[in-house]
Short mmCIF file of C-alpha atoms in Angstrom, two decimals:
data_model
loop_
_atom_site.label_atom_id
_atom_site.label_comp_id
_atom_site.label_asym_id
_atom_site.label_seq_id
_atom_site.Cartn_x
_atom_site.Cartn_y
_atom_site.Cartn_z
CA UNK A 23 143.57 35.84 102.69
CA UNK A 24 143.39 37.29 106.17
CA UNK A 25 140.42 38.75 107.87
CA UNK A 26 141.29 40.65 110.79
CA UNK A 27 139.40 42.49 113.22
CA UNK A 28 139.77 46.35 112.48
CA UNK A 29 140.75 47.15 116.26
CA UNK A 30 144.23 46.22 115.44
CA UNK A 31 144.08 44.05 119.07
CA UNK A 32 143.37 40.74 117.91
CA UNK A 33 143.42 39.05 114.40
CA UNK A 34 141.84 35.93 113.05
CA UNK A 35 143.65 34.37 109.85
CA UNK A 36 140.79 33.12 107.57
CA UNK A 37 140.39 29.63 108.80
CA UNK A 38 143.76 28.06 108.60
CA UNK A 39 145.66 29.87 110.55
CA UNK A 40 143.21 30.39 113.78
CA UNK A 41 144.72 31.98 116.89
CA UNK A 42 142.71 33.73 119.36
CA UNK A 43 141.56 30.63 120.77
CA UNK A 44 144.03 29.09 119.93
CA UNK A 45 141.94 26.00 118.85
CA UNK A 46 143.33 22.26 119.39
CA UNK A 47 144.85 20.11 117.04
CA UNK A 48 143.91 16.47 117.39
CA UNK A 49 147.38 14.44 118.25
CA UNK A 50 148.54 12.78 115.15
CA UNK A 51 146.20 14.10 112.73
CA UNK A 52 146.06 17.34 110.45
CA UNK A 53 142.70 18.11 111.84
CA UNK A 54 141.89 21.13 114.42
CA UNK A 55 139.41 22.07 116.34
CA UNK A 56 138.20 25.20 117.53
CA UNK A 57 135.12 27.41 117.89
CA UNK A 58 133.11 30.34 119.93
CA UNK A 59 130.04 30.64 122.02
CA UNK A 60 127.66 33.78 122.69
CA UNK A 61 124.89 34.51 125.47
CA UNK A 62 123.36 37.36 125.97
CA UNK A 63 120.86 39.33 128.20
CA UNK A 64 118.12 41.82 127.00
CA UNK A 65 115.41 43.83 127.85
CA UNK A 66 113.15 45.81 124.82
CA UNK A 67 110.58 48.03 125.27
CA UNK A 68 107.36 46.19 127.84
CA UNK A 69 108.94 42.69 126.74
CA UNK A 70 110.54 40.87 129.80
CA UNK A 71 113.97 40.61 130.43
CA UNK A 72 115.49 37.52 128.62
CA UNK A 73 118.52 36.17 128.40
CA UNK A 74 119.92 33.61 125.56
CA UNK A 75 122.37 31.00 124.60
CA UNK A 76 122.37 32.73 121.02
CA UNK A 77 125.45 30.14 119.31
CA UNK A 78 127.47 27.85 119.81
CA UNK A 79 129.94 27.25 116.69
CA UNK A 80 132.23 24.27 115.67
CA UNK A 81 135.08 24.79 113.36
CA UNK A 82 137.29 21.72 111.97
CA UNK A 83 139.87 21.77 109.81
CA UNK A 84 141.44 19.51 107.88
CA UNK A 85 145.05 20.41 106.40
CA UNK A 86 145.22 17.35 103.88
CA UNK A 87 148.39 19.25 101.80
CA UNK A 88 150.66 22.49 101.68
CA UNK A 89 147.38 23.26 98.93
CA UNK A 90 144.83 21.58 100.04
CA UNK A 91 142.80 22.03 103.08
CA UNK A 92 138.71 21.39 103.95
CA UNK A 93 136.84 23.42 106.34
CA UNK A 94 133.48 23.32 107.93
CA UNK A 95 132.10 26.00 110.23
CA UNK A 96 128.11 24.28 112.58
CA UNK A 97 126.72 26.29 114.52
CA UNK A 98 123.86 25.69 116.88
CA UNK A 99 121.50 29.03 116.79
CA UNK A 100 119.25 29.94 119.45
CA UNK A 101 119.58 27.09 121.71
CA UNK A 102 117.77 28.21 124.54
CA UNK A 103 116.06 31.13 125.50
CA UNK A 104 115.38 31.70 128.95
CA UNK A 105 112.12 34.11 130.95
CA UNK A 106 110.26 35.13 133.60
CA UNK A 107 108.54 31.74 134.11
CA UNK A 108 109.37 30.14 131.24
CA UNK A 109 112.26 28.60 129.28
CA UNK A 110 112.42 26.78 125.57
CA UNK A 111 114.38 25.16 123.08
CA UNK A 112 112.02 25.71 120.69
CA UNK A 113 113.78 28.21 118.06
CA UNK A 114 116.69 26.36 118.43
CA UNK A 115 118.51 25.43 115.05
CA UNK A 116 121.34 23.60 113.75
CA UNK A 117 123.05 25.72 111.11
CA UNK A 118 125.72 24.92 108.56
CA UNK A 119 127.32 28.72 108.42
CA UNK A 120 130.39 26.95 106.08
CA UNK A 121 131.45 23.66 104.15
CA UNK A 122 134.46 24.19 101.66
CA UNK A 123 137.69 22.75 100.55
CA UNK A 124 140.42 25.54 99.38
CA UNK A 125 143.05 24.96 96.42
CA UNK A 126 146.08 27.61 97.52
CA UNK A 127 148.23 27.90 94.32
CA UNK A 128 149.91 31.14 95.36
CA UNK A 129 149.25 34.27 96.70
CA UNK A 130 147.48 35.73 93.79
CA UNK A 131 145.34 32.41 92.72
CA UNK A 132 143.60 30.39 95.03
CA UNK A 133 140.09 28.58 94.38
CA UNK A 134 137.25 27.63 96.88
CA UNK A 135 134.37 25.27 96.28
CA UNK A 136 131.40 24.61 99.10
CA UNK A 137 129.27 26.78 100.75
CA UNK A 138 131.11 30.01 102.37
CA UNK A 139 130.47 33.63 104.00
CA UNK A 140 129.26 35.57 101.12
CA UNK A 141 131.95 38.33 100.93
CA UNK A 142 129.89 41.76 100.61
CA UNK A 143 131.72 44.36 102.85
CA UNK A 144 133.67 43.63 106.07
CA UNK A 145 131.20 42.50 109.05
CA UNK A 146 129.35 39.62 107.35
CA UNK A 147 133.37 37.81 106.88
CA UNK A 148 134.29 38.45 110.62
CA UNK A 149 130.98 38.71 112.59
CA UNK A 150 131.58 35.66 114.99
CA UNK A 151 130.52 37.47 118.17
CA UNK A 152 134.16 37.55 119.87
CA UNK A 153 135.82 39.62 116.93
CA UNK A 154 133.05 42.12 116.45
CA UNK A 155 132.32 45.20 119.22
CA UNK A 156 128.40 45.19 119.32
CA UNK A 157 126.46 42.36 120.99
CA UNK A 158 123.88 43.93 117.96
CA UNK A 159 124.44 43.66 114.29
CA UNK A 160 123.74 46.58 111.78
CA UNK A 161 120.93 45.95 109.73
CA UNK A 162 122.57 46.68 106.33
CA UNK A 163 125.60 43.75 106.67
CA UNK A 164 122.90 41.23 106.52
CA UNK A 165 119.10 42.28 105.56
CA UNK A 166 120.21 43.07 101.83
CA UNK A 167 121.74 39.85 101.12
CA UNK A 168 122.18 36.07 101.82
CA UNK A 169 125.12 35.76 103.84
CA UNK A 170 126.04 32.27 102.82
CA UNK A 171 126.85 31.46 99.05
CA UNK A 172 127.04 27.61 97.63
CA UNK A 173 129.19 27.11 94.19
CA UNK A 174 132.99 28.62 93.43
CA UNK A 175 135.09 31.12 94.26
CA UNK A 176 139.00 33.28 93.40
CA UNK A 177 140.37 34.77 95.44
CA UNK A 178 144.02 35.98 96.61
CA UNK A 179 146.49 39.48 96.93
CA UNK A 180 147.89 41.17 93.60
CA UNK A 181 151.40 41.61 95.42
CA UNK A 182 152.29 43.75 92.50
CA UNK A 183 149.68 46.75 92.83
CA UNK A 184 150.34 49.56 95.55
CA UNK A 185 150.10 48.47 98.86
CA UNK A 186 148.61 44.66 97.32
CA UNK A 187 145.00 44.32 96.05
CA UNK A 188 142.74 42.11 97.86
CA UNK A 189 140.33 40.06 95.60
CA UNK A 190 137.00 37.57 95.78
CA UNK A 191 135.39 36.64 92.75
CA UNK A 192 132.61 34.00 93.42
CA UNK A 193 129.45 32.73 91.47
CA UNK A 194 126.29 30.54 93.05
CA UNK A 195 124.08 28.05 90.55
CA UNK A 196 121.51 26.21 92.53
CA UNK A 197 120.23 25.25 95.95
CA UNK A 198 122.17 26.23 99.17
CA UNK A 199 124.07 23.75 100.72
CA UNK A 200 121.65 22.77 104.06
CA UNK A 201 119.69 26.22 103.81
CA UNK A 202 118.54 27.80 106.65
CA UNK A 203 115.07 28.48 106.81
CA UNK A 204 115.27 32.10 107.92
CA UNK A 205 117.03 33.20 105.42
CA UNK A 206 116.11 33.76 101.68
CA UNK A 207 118.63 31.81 99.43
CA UNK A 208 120.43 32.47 96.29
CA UNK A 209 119.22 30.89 93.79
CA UNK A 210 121.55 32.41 91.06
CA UNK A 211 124.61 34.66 91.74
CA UNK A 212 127.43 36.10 91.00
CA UNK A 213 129.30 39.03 92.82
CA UNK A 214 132.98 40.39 93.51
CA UNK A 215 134.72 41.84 96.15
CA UNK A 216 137.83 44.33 96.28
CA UNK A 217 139.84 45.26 99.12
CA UNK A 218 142.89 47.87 99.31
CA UNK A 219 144.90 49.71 102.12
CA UNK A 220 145.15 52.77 101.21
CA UNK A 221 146.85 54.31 104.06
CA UNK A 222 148.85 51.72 106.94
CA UNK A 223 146.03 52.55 109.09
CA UNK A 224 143.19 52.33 106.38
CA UNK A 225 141.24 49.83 104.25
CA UNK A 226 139.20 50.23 101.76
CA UNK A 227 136.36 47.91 99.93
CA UNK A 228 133.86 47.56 97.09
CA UNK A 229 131.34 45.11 96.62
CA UNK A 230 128.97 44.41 93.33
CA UNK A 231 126.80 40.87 93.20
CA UNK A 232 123.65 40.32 90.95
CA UNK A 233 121.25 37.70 92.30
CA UNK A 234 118.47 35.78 92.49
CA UNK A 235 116.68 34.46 95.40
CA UNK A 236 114.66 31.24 96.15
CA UNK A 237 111.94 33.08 97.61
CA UNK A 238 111.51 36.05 94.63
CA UNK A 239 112.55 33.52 91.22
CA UNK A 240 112.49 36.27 88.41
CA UNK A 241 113.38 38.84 89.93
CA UNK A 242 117.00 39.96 89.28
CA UNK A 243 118.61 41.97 92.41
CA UNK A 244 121.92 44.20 92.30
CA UNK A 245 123.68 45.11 95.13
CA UNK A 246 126.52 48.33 95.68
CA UNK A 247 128.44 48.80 98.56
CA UNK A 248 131.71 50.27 100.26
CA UNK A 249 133.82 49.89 103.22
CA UNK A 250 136.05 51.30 105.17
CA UNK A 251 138.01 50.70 108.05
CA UNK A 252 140.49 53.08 109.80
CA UNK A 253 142.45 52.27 113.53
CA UNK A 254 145.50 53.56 114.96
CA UNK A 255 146.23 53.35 118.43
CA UNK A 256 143.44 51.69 119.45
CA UNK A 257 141.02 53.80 118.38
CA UNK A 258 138.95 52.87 115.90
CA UNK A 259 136.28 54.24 112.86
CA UNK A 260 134.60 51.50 110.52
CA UNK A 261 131.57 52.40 107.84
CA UNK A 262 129.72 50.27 105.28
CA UNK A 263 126.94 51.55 102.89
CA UNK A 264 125.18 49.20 100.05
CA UNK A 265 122.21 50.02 98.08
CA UNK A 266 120.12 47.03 96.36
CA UNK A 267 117.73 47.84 93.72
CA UNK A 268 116.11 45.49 91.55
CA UNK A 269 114.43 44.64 88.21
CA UNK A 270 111.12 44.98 90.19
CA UNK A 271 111.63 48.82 90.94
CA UNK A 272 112.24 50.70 93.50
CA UNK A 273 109.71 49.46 95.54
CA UNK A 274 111.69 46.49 96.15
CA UNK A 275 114.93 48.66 96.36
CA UNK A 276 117.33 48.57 100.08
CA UNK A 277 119.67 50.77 101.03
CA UNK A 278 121.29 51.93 104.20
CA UNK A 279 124.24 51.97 106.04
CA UNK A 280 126.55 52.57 109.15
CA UNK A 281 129.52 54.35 111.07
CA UNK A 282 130.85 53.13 114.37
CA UNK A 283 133.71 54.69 116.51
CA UNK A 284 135.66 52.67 118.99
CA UNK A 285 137.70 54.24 121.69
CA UNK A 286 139.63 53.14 124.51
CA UNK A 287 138.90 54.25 127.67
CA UNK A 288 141.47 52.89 130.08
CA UNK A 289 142.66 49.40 131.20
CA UNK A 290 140.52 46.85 129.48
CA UNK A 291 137.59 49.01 128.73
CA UNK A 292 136.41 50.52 125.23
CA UNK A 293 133.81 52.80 124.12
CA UNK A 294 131.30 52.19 121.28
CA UNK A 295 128.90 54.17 119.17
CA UNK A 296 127.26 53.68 115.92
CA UNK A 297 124.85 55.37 114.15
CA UNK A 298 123.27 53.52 111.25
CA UNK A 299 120.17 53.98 108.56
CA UNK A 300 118.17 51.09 106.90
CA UNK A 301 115.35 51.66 104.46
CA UNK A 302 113.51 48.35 103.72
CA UNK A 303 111.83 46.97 100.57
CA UNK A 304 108.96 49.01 100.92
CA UNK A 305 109.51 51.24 103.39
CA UNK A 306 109.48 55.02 103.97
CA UNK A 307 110.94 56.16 105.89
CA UNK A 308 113.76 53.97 106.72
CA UNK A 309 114.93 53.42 110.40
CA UNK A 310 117.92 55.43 112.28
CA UNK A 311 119.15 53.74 115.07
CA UNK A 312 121.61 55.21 117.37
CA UNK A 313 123.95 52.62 119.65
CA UNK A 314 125.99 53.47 122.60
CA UNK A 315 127.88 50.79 124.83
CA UNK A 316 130.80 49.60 126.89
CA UNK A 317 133.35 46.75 126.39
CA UNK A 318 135.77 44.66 128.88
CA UNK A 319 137.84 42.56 126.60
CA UNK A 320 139.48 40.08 128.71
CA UNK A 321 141.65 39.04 126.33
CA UNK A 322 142.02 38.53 123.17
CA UNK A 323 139.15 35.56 123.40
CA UNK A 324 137.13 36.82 125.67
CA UNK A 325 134.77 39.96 125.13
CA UNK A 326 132.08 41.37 128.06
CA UNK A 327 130.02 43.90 125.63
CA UNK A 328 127.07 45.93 127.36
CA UNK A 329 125.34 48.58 124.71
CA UNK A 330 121.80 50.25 124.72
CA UNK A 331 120.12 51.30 121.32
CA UNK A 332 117.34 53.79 120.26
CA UNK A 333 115.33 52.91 117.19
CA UNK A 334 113.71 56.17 115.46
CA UNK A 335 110.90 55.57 112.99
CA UNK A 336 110.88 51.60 113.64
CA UNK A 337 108.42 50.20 111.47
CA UNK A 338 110.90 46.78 111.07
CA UNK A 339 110.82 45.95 114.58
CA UNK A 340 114.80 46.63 114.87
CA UNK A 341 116.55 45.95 118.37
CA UNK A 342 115.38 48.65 120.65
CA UNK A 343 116.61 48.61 124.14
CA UNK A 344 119.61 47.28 126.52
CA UNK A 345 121.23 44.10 125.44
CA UNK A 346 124.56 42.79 126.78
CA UNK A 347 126.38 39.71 126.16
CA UNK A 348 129.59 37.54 126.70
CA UNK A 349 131.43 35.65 123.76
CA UNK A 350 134.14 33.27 123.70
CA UNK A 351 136.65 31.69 121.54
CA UNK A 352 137.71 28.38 121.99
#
């Protein structure tokens, strides 16, 4: 099932068929390699300028049959972080984003097992740094949800309604394959995904999942979202809202969401704004932050993205400031 970037520009089949780098397939085997890297420069607020090697990511693939392939997606996060009179190592982390083997029976039935992007929305399923616009990452495509699941999941294209239906039907029971520490795992959940284009130059998307986290073991979370994604000629409008709200109450309720406009302005260069809300478990009011920045896309795996945000009402500590960054696929 493909997951393309919405510009229209560049695509990246999920996993098997990987292009923009073009990746490199290991003479006389079935295996490939590929990947992407991402550094970045920022300054926030009185903080010092400081500029990171944020990931570096490893795919390999293994295409044992015309049905069977395995995948695994490691990333090394935060690997060094470099200021003013001082450099470390210390956050850095070695992450397993994805470890699955797919079963493709046809177009409208295929079955995954291992741990894999959880699919709420759009972003979280292509937000490797060189397919995405912002060097930044709205709040809602990550803070209401793991973005990894462990366990089993369906997914594939009803051919037969419309323009074809887009499905992912997945459920989690138990620990999280290599769990990253940062992150509050599902414990227990189950969740669905729907995605239709309604127009040539629009898609569409719901998302449901129930959960249960590690970190919050009783407490039963639902999440709600859409997304939408609309680019002709370059120019480009994408939006996602979710709420979560829980058997807790509202108190431990999220919601938010986001709107971002892409534009080319000549040659190599784009425009990009966003404007997005977050309300935290919590928290009133929520944040607004507003994003403005410039791209130079090199190609299609190459991106140069400079962007400067304004945080209003920022009780969450969101990115505040200028940040720019150059990603790579390889």
């Amino acid at each position: 099932m493909a997951q393309g970037n919405p510009a229209g520009t560049f695509q990246l089949e999920d996993d098997s068929a990987y292009q923009l780098g073009e990746g490199w397939r290991l003479p006389h085997t079935d295996l490939t390699l590929a990947g992407y890297g991402d550094a970045s420069l920022s300054k926030q607020g009185s903080q010092p300028w400081t500029s990171e090697l944020d990931s570096l990511s490893l795919f390999l693939w293994w295409q044992a049959t015309d049905r069977l392939k395995l995948f695994s997606e490691t990333e090394l996060e935060d690997a060094l972080t470099v200021q003013p009179h001082h450099t470390s190592s210390d956050g850095s982390y070695v992450a397993l984003e994805r470890l699955y083997a797919d079963w493709n029976q046809n177009d409208a039935l295929n079955l995954r097992l291992g741990k894999f992007l959880t699919p709420v929305g759009r972003w979280n399923l292509i937000h490797a740094a060189p397919l995405v616009w912002t060097s930044s990452r709205p709040l809602i495509t990550s803070e209401p949800f793991p973005t990894n699941a462990t366990g089993a999941m369906l997914y594939g294209t009803f051919t037969g309604i419309g323009r074809g239906l887009d499905y992912s039907v997945y459920g989690s029971i138990g620990k999280e394959l290599r769990p990253n520490p940062d992150i509050d795992t599902f414990r227990k959940a189950y969740g669905m995904h729907l995605s239709y284009p309604a127009l040539d130059s629009l898609q569409v998307g719901l998302s449901f999942a129930n959960f249960e986290q590690e970190q919050h073991l009783g407490e039963r979370k639902n999440l709600v979202g859409v997304d939408a994604t609309w680019a002709q000629g370059g120019y480009e409008i994408t939006s996602e809202l979710a709420w979560r709200f829980s058997s807790d109450g509202d108190h431990s309720g999220e919601k938010g969401g986001f709107v971002q406009a892409v534009a080319p302005l000549g040659g190599r260069f784009f425009g990009v704004a966003r404007y997005e809300y977050f309300q935290s478990a919590g928290q009133e009011p929520g944040v607004s932050l507003w994003l403005l920045g410039v791209d130079y896309r090199w190609d299609r795996a190459l991106i140069l993205k400079t962007e400067y945000s304004k945080a209003v009402d920022n009780r969450i500590d969101a990115r505040d400031g200028f940040l720019a960054s150059i990603a790579v696929l390889f």
